Amino acid sequence: AELELRDIEAFDGRRAVALAIGEGEASRVLRTDDGGATWTESFRNTDPRAFFNCLTFFDSRHGLAAGDPVDGKFRVLSTADGGRSWRVLPDAGMPAAQPGEAGFAASGQCLVSSGPEDVWLTTGGAATARVLHSRDRGLTWTASAS
């Protein structure tokens, strides 16, 4: 299958994680440990309603991937092992999405981290663009109009 890679986070000359975007199973995360000679799939989206847009890493082990809203809230994945495995974070701490609100699929830069726990998610498509901010690696978020 042909994949649309939109975001790559490299840790060094050998190790990197890449996000492929698209609806349903087209959204995937791949990892290389040999400078890109081979890639291993570490996540394949199985929810046809989900579409992942971007990823970021706090360090070489801890990272997040963000997708468009599912059931009215943005979906966020988390890894604690350098992208070898991923889990969907609970959405209880995520503000409700506005009508038409989504991430920026073509940019690969809608999710940015700084330091060990801060992360920002930018949105568009609604009447007001927003920036969502988490101070705890994506568990809880606050929204601000941009």
Coordinates of C-alpha atoms in Angstrom, one line a residue:
A1 CA 0.0 0.0 0.0
E2 CA 1.2 3.5 -0.8
L3 CA 1.4 5.7 2.3
E4 CA 1.4 9.5 2.6
L5 CA 4.1 10.3 5.1
R6 CA 3.6 13.8 6.6
D7 CA 5.6 14.0 9.8
I8 CA 9.0 12.5 10.7
E9 CA 10.7 12.8 14.1
A10 CA 14.4 11.8 14.0
F11 CA 16.3 11.0 17.2
D12 CA 19.7 10.5 15.6
G13 CA 21.1 9.2 12.3
R14 CA 19.6 5.7 12.8
R15 CA 16.4 6.1 14.8
A16 CA 13.2 7.9 13.6
V17 CA 9.4 7.7 13.8
A18 CA 7.2 8.6 10.8
L19 CA 3.4 9.3 10.6
A20 CA 1.4 8.3 7.6
I21 CA -1.9 10.2 7.3
G22 CA -5.3 9.2 5.9
E23 CA -8.7 8.0 6.9
G24 CA -8.9 4.7 8.9
E25 CA -6.1 2.3 8.3
A26 CA -4.2 4.8 6.2
S27 CA -3.2 6.6 9.4
R28 CA -0.1 4.6 10.7
V29 CA 3.1 5.1 12.6
L30 CA 6.3 3.6 11.4
R31 CA 9.7 3.3 13.1
T32 CA 13.2 2.7 11.9
D33 CA 16.4 1.8 13.8
D34 CA 18.7 1.5 10.8
G35 CA 18.6 4.9 9.2
G36 CA 15.6 4.2 7.1
A37 CA 16.8 1.0 5.4
T38 CA 13.8 -0.8 7.0
W39 CA 10.7 0.5 8.7
T40 CA 8.4 -1.4 11.2
E41 CA 4.8 -0.5 11.6
S42 CA 4.1 0.3 15.3
F43 CA 0.5 1.6 15.0
R44 CA -2.3 1.1 12.5
N45 CA -5.5 3.0 13.1
T46 CA -8.5 0.7 13.1
D47 CA -11.2 3.3 13.7
P48 CA -12.6 4.4 10.3
R49 CA -13.7 7.7 11.9
A50 CA -10.1 8.7 12.9
F51 CA -7.5 10.6 10.9
F52 CA -4.1 11.3 12.5
N53 CA -2.4 14.5 11.5
C54 CA 0.9 15.1 13.3
L55 CA 3.3 13.8 16.0
T56 CA 5.8 15.2 18.4
F57 CA 8.3 13.9 20.9
F58 CA 9.3 15.3 24.3
D59 CA 12.4 13.1 24.3
S60 CA 13.6 9.9 22.5
R61 CA 11.0 7.8 24.4
H62 CA 7.9 9.9 25.1
G63 CA 5.7 11.3 22.3
L64 CA 2.2 12.0 21.1
A65 CA 0.3 11.9 17.8
A66 CA -2.8 13.9 17.3
G67 CA -5.8 13.3 15.1
D68 CA -9.1 15.0 14.1
P69 CA -12.0 14.8 16.5
V70 CA -13.8 11.5 17.1
D71 CA -17.0 11.6 19.0
G72 CA -16.5 15.4 19.4
K73 CA -13.0 15.4 20.9
F74 CA -9.5 15.4 19.4
R75 CA -7.9 11.9 19.5
V76 CA -4.4 11.7 20.9
L77 CA -2.0 8.7 20.9
S78 CA 0.8 8.3 23.4
T79 CA 4.1 6.4 23.4
A80 CA 6.6 5.8 26.2
D81 CA 9.0 3.6 24.4
G82 CA 10.2 5.7 21.5
G83 CA 7.3 4.9 19.2
R84 CA 7.5 1.1 19.4
S85 CA 3.9 1.0 20.8
W86 CA 1.1 3.5 21.1
R87 CA -2.1 3.8 23.1
V88 CA -5.1 6.1 22.7
L89 CA -5.2 8.6 25.6
P90 CA -8.5 9.0 27.5
D91 CA -10.4 12.1 26.1
A92 CA -11.9 13.2 29.5
G93 CA -9.4 16.0 29.7
M94 CA -9.9 17.2 26.1
P95 CA -12.2 20.2 25.5
A96 CA -15.0 19.5 23.0
A97 CA -14.3 20.3 19.4
Q98 CA -16.1 23.1 17.7
P99 CA -18.3 22.3 14.6
G100 CA -16.0 21.7 11.6
E101 CA -12.8 21.9 13.7
A102 CA -9.9 19.7 12.7
G103 CA -6.1 19.5 12.7
F104 CA -3.9 20.5 9.7
A105 CA -3.2 17.2 7.9
A106 CA -0.8 18.5 5.3
S107 CA 1.6 20.3 7.7
G108 CA 3.0 17.7 10.1
Q109 CA 3.4 20.7 12.4
C110 CA 0.1 21.0 14.2
L111 CA 1.5 19.4 17.3
V112 CA 4.6 21.0 19.0
S113 CA 6.2 20.0 22.4
S114 CA 8.6 21.9 24.6
G115 CA 10.3 20.6 27.6
P116 CA 9.3 17.4 29.4
E117 CA 5.5 17.8 29.5
D118 CA 4.2 20.9 27.5
V119 CA 2.5 20.4 24.2
W120 CA 0.4 22.6 21.9
L121 CA -2.1 21.5 19.2
T122 CA -3.3 24.0 16.6
T123 CA -6.7 23.7 14.9
G124 CA -8.7 25.2 12.1
G125 CA -11.8 24.7 10.0
A126 CA -14.2 26.1 12.6
A127 CA -15.4 29.7 13.0
T128 CA -12.5 30.4 15.3
A129 CA -9.1 28.7 15.1
R130 CA -7.7 27.5 18.4
V131 CA -4.6 26.5 20.2
L132 CA -5.0 23.7 22.7
H133 CA -2.3 23.4 25.4
S134 CA -1.4 20.5 27.7
R135 CA 1.0 20.7 30.6
D136 CA 0.9 17.0 31.4
R137 CA 1.8 15.2 28.1
G138 CA -1.7 15.3 26.7
L139 CA -3.8 14.1 29.6
T140 CA -5.6 17.5 30.2
W141 CA -5.9 20.4 27.8
T142 CA -7.0 24.0 27.8
A143 CA -8.2 25.9 24.7
S144 CA -7.5 29.4 23.6
A145 CA -8.8 31.3 20.5
S146 CA -5.9 32.2 18.1

